[in-house]
PDB file of C-alpha atoms and ligand atoms in Angstrom:
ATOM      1  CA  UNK A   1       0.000   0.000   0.000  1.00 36.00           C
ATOM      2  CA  UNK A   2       1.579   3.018  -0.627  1.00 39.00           C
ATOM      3  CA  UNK A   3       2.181   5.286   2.224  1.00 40.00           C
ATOM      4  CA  UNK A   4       2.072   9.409   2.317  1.00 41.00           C
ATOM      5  CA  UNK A   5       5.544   9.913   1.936  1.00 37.00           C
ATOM      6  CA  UNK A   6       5.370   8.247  -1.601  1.00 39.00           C
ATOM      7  CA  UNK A   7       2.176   9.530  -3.275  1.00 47.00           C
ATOM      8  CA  UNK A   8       2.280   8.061  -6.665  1.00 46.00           C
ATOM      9  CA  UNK A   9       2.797  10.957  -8.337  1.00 47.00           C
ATOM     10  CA  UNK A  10       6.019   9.615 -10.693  1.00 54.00           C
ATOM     11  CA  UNK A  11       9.683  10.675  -9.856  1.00 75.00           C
ATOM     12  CA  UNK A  12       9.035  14.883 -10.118  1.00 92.00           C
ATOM     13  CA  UNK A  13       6.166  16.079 -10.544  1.00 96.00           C
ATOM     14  CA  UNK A  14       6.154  18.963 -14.300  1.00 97.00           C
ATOM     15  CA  UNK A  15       6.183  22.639 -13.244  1.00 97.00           C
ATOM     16  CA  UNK A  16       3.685  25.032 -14.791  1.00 98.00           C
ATOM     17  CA  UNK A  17       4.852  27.493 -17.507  1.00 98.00           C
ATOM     18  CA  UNK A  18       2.548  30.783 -18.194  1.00 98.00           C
ATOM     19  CA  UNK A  19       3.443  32.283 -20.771  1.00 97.00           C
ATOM     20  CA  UNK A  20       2.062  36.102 -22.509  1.00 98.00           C
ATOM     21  CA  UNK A  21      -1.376  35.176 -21.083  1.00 98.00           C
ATOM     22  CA  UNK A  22      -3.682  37.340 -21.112  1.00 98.00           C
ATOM     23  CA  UNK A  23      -7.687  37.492 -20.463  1.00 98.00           C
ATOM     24  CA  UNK A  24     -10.700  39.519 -21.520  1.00 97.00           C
ATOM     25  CA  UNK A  25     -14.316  40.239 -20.690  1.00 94.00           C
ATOM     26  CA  UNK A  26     -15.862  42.146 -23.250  1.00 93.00           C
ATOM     27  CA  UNK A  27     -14.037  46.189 -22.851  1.00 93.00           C
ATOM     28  CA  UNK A  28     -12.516  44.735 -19.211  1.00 95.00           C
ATOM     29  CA  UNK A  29      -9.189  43.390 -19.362  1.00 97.00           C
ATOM     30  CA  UNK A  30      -8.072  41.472 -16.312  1.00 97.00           C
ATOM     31  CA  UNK A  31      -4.705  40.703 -17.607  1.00 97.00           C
ATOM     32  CA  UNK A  32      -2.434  40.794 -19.941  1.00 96.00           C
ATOM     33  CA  UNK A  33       0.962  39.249 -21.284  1.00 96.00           C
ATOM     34  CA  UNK A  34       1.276  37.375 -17.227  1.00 97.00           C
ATOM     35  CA  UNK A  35       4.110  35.331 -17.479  1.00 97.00           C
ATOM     36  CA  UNK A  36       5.030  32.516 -14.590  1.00 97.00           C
ATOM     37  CA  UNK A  37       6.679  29.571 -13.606  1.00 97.00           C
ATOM     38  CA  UNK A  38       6.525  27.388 -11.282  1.00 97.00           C
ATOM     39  CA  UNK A  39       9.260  24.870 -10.932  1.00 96.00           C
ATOM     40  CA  UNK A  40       8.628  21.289 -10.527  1.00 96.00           C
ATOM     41  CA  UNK A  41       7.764  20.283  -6.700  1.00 95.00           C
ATOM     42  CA  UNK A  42       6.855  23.871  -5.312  1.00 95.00           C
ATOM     43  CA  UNK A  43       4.254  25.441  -3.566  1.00 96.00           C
ATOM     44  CA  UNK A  44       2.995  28.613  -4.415  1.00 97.00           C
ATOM     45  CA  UNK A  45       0.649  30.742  -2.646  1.00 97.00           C
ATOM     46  CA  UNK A  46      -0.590  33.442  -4.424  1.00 98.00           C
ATOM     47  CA  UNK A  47      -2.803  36.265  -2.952  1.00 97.00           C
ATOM     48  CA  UNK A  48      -4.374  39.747  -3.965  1.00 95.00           C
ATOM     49  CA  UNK A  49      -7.418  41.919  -3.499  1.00 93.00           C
ATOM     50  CA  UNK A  50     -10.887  40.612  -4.195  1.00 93.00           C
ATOM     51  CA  UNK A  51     -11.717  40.454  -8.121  1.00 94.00           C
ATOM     52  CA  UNK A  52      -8.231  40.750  -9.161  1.00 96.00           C
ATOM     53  CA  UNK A  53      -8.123  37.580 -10.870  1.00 97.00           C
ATOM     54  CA  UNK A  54      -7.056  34.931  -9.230  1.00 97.00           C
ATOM     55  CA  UNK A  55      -9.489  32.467  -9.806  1.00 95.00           C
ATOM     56  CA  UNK A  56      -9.729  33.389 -13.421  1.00 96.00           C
ATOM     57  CA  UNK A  57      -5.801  32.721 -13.198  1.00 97.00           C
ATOM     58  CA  UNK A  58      -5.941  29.209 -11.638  1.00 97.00           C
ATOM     59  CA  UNK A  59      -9.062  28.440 -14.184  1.00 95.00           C
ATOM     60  CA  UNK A  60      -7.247  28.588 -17.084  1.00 97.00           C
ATOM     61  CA  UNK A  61      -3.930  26.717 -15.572  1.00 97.00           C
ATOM     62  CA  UNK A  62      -6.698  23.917 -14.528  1.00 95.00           C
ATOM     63  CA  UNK A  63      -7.809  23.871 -18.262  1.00 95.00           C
ATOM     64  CA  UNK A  64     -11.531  24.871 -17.030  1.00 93.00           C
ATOM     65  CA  UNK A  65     -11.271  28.446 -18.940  1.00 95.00           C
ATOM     66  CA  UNK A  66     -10.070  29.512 -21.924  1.00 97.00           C
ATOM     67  CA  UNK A  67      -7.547  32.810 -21.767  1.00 98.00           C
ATOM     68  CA  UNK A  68      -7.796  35.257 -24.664  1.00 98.00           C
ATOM     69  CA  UNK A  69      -4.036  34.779 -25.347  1.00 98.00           C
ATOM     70  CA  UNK A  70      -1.236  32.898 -24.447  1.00 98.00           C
ATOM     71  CA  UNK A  71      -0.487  29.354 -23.056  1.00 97.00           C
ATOM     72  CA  UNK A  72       0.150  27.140 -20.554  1.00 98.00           C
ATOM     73  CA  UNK A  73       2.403  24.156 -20.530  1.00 97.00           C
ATOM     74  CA  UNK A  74       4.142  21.820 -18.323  1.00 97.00           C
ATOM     75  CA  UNK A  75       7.492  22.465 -17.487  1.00 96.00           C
ATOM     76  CA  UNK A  76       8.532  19.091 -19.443  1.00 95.00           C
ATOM     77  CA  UNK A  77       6.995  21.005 -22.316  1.00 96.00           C
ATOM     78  CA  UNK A  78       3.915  18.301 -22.512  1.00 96.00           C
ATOM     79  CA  UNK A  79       0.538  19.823 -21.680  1.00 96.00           C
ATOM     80  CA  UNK A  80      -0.877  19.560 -18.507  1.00 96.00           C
ATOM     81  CA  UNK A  81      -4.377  18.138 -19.217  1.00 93.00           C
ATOM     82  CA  UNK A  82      -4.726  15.575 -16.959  1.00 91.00           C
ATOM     83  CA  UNK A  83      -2.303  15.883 -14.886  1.00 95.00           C
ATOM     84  CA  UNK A  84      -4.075  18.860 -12.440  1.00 95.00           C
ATOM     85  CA  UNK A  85      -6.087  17.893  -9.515  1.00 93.00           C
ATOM     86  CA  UNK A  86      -8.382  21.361  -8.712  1.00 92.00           C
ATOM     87  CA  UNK A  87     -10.171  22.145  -5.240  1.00 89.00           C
ATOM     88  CA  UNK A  88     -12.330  25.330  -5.099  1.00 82.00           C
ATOM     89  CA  UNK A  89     -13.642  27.420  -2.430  1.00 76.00           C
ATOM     90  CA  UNK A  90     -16.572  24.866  -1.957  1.00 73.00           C
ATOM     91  CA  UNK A  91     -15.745  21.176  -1.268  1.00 67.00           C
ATOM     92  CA  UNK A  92     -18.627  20.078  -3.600  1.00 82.00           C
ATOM     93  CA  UNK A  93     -19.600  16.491  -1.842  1.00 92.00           C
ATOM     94  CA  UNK A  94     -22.264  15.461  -3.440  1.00 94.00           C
ATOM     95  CA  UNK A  95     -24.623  15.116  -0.529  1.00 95.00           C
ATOM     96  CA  UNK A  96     -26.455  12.071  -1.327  1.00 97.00           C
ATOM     97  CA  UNK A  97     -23.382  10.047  -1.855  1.00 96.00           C
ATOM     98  CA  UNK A  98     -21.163   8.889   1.793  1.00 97.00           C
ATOM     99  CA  UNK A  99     -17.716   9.775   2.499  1.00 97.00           C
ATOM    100  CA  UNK A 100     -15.899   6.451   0.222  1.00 97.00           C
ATOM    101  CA  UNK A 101     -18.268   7.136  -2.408  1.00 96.00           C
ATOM    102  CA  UNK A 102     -17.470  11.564  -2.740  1.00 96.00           C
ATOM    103  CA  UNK A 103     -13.393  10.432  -2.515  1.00 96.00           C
ATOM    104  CA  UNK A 104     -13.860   7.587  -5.170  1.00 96.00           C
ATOM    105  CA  UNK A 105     -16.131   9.668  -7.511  1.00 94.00           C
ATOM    106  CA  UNK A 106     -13.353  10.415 -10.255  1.00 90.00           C
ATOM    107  CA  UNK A 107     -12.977   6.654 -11.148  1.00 91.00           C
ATOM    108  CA  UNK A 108     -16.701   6.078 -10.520  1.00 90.00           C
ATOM    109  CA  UNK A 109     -17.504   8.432 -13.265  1.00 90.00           C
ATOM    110  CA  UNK A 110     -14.819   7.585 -15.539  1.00 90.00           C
ATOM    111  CA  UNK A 111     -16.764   4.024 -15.108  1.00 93.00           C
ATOM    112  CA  UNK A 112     -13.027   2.634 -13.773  1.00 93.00           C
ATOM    113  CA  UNK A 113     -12.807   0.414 -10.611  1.00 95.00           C
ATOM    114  CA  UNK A 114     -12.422   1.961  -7.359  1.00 94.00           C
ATOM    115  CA  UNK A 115      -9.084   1.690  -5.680  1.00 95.00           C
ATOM    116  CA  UNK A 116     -10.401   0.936  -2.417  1.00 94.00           C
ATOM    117  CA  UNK A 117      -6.763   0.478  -0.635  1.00 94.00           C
ATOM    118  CA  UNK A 118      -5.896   3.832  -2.206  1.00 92.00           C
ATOM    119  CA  UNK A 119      -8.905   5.447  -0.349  1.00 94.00           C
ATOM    120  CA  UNK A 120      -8.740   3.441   3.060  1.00 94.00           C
ATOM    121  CA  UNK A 121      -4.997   4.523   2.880  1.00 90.00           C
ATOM    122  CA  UNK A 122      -6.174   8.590   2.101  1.00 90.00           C
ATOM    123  CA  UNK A 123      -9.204   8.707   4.367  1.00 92.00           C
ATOM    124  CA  UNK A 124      -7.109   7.527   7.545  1.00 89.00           C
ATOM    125  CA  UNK A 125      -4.342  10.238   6.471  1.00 85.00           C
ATOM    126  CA  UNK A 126      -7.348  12.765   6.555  1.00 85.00           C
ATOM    127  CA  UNK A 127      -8.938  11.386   9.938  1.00 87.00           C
ATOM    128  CA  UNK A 128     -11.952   9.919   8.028  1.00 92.00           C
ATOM    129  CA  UNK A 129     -11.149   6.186   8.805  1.00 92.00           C
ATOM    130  CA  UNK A 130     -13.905   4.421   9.938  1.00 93.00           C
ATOM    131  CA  UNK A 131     -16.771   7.322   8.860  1.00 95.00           C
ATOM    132  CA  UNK A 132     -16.761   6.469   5.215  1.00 95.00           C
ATOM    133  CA  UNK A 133     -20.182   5.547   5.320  1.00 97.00           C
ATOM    134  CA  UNK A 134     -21.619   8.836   6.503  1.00 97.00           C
ATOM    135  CA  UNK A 135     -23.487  11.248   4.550  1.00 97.00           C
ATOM    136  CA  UNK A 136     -21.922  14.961   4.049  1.00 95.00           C
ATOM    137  CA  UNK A 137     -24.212  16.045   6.228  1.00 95.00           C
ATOM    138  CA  UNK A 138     -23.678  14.334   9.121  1.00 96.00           C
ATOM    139  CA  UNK A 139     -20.012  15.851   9.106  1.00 94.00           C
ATOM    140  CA  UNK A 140     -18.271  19.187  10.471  1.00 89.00           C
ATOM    141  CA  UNK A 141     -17.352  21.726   7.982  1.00 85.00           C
ATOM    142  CA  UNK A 142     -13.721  20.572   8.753  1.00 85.00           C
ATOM    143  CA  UNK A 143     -14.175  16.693   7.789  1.00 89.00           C
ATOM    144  CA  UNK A 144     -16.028  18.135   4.923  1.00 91.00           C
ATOM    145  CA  UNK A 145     -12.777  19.315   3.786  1.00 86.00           C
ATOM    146  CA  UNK A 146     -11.009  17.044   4.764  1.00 88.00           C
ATOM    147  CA  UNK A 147     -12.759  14.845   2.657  1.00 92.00           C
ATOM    148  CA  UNK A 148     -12.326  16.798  -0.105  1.00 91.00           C
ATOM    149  CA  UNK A 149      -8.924  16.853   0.325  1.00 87.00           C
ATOM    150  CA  UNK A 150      -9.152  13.144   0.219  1.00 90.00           C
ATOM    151  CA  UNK A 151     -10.846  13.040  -3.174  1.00 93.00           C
ATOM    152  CA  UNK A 152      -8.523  15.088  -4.443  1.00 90.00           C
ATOM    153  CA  UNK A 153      -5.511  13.193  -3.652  1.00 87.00           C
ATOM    154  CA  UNK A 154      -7.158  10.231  -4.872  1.00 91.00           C
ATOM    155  CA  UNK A 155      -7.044  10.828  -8.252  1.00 90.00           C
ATOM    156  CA  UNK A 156      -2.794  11.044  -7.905  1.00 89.00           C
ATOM    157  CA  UNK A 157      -2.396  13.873  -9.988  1.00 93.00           C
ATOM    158  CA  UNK A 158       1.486  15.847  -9.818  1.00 95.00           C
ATOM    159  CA  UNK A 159      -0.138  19.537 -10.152  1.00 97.00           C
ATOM    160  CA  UNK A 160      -2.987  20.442  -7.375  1.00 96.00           C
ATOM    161  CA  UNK A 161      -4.718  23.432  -7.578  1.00 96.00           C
ATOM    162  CA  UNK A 162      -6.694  24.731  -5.403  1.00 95.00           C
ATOM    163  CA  UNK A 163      -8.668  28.195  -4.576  1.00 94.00           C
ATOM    164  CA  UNK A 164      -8.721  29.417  -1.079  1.00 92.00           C
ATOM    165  CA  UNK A 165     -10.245  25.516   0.216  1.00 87.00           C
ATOM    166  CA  UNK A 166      -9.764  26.646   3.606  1.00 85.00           C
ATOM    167  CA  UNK A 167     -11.615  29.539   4.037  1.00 83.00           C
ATOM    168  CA  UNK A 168     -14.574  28.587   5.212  1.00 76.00           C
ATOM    169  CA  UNK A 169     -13.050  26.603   8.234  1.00 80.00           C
ATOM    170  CA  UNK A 170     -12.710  27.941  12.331  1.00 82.00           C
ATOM    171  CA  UNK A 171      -8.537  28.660  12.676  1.00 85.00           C
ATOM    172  CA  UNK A 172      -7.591  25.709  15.055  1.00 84.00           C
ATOM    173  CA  UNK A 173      -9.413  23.241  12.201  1.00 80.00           C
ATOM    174  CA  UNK A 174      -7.932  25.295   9.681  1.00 84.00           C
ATOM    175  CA  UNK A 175      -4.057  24.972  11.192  1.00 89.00           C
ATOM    176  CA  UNK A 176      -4.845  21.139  11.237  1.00 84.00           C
ATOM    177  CA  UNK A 177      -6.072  21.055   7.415  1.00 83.00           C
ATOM    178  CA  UNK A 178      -3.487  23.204   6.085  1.00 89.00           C
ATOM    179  CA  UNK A 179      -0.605  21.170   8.278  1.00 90.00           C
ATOM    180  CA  UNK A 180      -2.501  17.661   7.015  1.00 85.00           C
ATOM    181  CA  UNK A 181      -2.202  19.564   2.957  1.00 87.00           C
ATOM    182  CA  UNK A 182       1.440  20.211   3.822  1.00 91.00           C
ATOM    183  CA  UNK A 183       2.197  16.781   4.102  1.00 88.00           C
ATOM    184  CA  UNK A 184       0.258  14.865   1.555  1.00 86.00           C
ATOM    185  CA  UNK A 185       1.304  17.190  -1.333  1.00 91.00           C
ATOM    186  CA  UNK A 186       5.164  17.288  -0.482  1.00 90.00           C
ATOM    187  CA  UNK A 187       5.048  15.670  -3.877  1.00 90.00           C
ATOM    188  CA  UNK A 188       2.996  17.573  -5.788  1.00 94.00           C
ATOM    189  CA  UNK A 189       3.666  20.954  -7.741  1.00 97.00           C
ATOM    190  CA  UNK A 190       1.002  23.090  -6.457  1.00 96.00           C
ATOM    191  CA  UNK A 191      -0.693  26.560  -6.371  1.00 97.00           C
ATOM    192  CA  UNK A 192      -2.911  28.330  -3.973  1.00 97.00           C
ATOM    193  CA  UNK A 193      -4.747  31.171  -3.653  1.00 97.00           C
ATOM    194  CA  UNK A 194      -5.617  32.603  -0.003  1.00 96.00           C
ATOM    195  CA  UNK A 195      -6.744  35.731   1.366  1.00 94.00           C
ATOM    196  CA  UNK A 196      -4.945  34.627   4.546  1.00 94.00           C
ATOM    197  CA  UNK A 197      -1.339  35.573   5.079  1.00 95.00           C
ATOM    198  CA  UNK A 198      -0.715  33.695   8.037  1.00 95.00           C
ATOM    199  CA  UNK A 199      -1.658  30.959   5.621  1.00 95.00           C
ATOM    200  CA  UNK A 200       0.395  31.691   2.329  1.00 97.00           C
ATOM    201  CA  UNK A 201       3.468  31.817   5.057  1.00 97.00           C
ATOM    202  CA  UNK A 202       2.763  28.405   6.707  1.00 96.00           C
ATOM    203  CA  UNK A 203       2.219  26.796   3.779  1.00 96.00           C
ATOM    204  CA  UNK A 204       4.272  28.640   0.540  1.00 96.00           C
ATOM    205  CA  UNK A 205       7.339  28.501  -0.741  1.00 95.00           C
ATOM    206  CA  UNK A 206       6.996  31.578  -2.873  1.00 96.00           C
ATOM    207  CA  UNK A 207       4.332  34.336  -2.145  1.00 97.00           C
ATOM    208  CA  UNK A 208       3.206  35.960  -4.776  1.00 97.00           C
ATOM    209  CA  UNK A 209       0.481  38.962  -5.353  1.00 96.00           C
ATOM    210  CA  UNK A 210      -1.579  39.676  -7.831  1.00 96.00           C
ATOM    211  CA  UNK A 211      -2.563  43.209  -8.051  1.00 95.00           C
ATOM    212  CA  UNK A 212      -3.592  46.099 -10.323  1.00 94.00           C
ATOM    213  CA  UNK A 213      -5.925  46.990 -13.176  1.00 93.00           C
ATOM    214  CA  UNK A 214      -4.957  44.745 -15.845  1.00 95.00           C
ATOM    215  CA  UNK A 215      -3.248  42.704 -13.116  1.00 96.00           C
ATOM    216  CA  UNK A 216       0.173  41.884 -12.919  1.00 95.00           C
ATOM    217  CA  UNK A 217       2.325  39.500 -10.620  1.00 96.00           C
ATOM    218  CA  UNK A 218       4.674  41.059  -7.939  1.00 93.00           C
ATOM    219  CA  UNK A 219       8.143  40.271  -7.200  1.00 93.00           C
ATOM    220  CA  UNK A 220       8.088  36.911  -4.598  1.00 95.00           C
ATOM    221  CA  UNK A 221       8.601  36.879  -0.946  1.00 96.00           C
ATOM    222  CA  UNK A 222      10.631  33.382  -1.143  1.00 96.00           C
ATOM    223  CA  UNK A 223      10.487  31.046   2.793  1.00 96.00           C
ATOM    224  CA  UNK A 224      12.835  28.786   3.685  1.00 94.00           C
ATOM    225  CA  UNK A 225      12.274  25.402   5.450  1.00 91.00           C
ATOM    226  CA  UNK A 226       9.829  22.956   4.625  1.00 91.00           C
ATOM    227  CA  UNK A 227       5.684  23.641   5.383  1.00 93.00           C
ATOM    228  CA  UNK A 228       3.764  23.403   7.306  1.00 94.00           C
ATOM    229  CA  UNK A 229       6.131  26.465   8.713  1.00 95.00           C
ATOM    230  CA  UNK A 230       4.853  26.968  12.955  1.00 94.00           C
ATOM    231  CA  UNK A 231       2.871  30.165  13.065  1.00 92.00           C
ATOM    232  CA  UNK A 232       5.104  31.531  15.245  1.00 93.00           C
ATOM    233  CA  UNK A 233       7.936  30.931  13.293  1.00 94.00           C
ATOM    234  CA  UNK A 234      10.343  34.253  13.386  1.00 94.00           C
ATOM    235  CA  UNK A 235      10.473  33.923   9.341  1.00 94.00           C
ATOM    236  CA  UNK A 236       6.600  33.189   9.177  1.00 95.00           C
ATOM    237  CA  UNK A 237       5.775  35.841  11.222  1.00 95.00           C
ATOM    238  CA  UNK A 238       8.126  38.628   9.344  1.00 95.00           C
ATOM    239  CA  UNK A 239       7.162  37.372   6.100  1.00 95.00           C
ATOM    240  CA  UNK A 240       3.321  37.727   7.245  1.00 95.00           C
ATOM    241  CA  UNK A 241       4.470  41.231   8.448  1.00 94.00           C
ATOM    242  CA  UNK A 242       5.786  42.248   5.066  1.00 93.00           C
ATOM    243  CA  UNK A 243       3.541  40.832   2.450  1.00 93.00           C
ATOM    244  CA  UNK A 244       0.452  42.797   4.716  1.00 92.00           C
ATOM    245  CA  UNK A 245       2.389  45.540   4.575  1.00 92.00           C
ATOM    246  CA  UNK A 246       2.622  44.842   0.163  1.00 90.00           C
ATOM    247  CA  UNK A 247      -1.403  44.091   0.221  1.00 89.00           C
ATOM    248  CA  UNK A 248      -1.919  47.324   2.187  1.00 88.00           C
ATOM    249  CA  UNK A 249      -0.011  49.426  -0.185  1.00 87.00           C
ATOM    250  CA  UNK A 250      -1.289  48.057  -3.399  1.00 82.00           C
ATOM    251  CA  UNK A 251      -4.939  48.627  -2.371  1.00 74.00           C
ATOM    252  CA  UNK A 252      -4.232  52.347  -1.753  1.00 71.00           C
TER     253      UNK A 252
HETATM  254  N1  LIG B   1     -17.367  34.727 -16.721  1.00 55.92           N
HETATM  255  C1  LIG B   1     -17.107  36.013 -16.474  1.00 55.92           C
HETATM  256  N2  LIG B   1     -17.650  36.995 -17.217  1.00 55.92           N
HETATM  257  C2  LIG B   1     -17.362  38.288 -16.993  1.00 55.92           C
HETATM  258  N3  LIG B   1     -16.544  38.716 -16.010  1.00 55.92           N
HETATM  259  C3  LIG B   1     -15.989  37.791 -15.232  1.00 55.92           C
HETATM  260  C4  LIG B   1     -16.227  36.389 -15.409  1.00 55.92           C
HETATM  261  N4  LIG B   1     -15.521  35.704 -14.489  1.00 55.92           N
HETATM  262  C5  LIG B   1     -14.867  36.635 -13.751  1.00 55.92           C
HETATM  263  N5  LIG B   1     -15.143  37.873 -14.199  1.00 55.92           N
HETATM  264  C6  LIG B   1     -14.582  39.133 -13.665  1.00 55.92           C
HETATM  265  O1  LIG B   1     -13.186  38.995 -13.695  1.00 55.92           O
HETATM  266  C7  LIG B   1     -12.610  39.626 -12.551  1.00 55.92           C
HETATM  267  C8  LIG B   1     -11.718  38.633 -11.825  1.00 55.92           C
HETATM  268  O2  LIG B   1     -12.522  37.619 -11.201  1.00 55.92           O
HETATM  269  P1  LIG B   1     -11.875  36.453 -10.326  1.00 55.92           P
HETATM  270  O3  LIG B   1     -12.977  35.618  -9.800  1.00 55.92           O
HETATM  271  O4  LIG B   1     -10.821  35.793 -11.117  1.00 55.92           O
HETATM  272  O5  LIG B   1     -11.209  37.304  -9.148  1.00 55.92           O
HETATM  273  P2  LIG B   1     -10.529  36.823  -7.794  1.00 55.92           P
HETATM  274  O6  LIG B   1      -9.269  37.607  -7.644  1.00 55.92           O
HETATM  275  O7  LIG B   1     -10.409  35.354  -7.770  1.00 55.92           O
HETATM  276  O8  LIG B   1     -11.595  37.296  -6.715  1.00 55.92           O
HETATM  277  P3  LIG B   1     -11.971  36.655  -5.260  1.00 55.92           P
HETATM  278  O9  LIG B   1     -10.752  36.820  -4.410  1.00 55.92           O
HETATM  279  O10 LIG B   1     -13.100  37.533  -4.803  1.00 55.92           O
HETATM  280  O11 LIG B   1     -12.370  35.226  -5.468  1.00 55.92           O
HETATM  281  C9  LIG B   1     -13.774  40.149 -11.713  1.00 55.92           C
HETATM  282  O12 LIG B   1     -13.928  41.524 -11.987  1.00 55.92           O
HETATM  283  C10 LIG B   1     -14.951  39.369 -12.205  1.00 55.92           C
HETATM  284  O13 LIG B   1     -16.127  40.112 -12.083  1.00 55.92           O
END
């Protein structure tokens, strides 16, 4: 069975390359000629006011939206349809299907067999072992997520995406998700937007904002040490101190 220190996710996981992208809604555009990269294995948190773009941003890298220009590849240079695993701001259980059934639903709908080692294995990383017959509904809004996080993982994907999928959660549950993300997706190359600095500093390797009117990508606030980083980390907490101080500015 594999374990969580070997998520079989291949030897590196590809890197995203933006490149010139830009993105249009009728006279409004939201950006234009972004370029970034994202080397193989990092975590990215990227942050920035309300409406910026950010969503729109992970959209297209997920393949779910269409930019008006540019492209985006994997590092290797091969496209990165699927290869992505995306989690939005909802978890989206579908709440007349139990815990097993919402983490195996990928393969379900592809009509595959269910890897039923592969989700006993995930739902006891998440906590979950031993509820997978419960409805969504007869869970917290924390094992909700953590759920999600479960089906996410499930479908072993290198890239994970995922848009602000803590939010919603009280911050001692929150600390527990975000150190539980930190170390199932040590293998994965992935990006996520917060609003929460605290958060982008626990979890990030590179911070990076998204600001301005079309919207363009700041210089990064780079963290040493692996996540999850302890709140009270000297580097966390300056970093936190800082990239405030950056939001602050840029929304004056
Ligand atoms: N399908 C669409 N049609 C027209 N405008 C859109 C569409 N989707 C997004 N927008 C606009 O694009 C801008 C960026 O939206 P987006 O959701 O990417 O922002 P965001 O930075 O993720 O915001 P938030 O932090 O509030 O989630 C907003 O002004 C939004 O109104």
């Amino acid at each position: 069975m594999p374990t969580a220190a070997s998520l079989p996710v291949g030897d590196a996981p590809p890197g995203i390359v933006v490149k010139d992208l830009a993105l249009r809604y009728g006279r409004q555009t939201i950006f234009e000629n972004l370029n970034l990269e994202i080397r193989s294995g990092e975590f990215i948190a990227l942050l920035g006011a309300s409406g910026v773009g950010k969503s729109s941003l992970l959209k297209i890298i997920a393949g779910l939206a269409t930019p008006s220009a540019g492209s985006v590849i994997g590092s290797d240079g091969k496209p990165l349809a699927g290869r992505i695993a995306y989690m939005g701001q909802q978890d989206l259980l579908y709440p007349w299907l139990n815990v097993r059934q919402n983490v195996t639903l990928g393969a379900r709908l592809r009509g595959e067999k269910t890897d039923d080692a592969w989700a006993d294995h995930l739902l006891e990383q998440v906590g979950l072992a031993g509820r997978d017959t419960l409805l969504p509904s007869a869970l917290s809004g924390g094992m909700r997520q953590r759920a999600a996080i479960a089906r996410t993982l499930y479908e072993r994907r290198p890239i994970v995406l995922m848009d602000e999928p803590f939010s919603a959660l009280d911050a001692l549950t929150r600390a527990k998700v975000q150190d539980l993300a930190a170390e199932l997706l040590t293998k994965c190359t992935a990006l996520l937007i917060t609003h929460d600095p605290l958060e982008a500093c626990r979890l990030g390797r590179h911070l990076i904002v998204l600001a301005g009117h079309p919207a363009t990508l700041g210089e990064p606030i780079t963290l040493d040490g692996l996540p999850p980083r302890a709140p009270d980390n000297p580097q966390v907490l300056q970093s936190q101190g800082r990239l405030l101080r950056m939001l602050t500015e840029l929304h004056q």
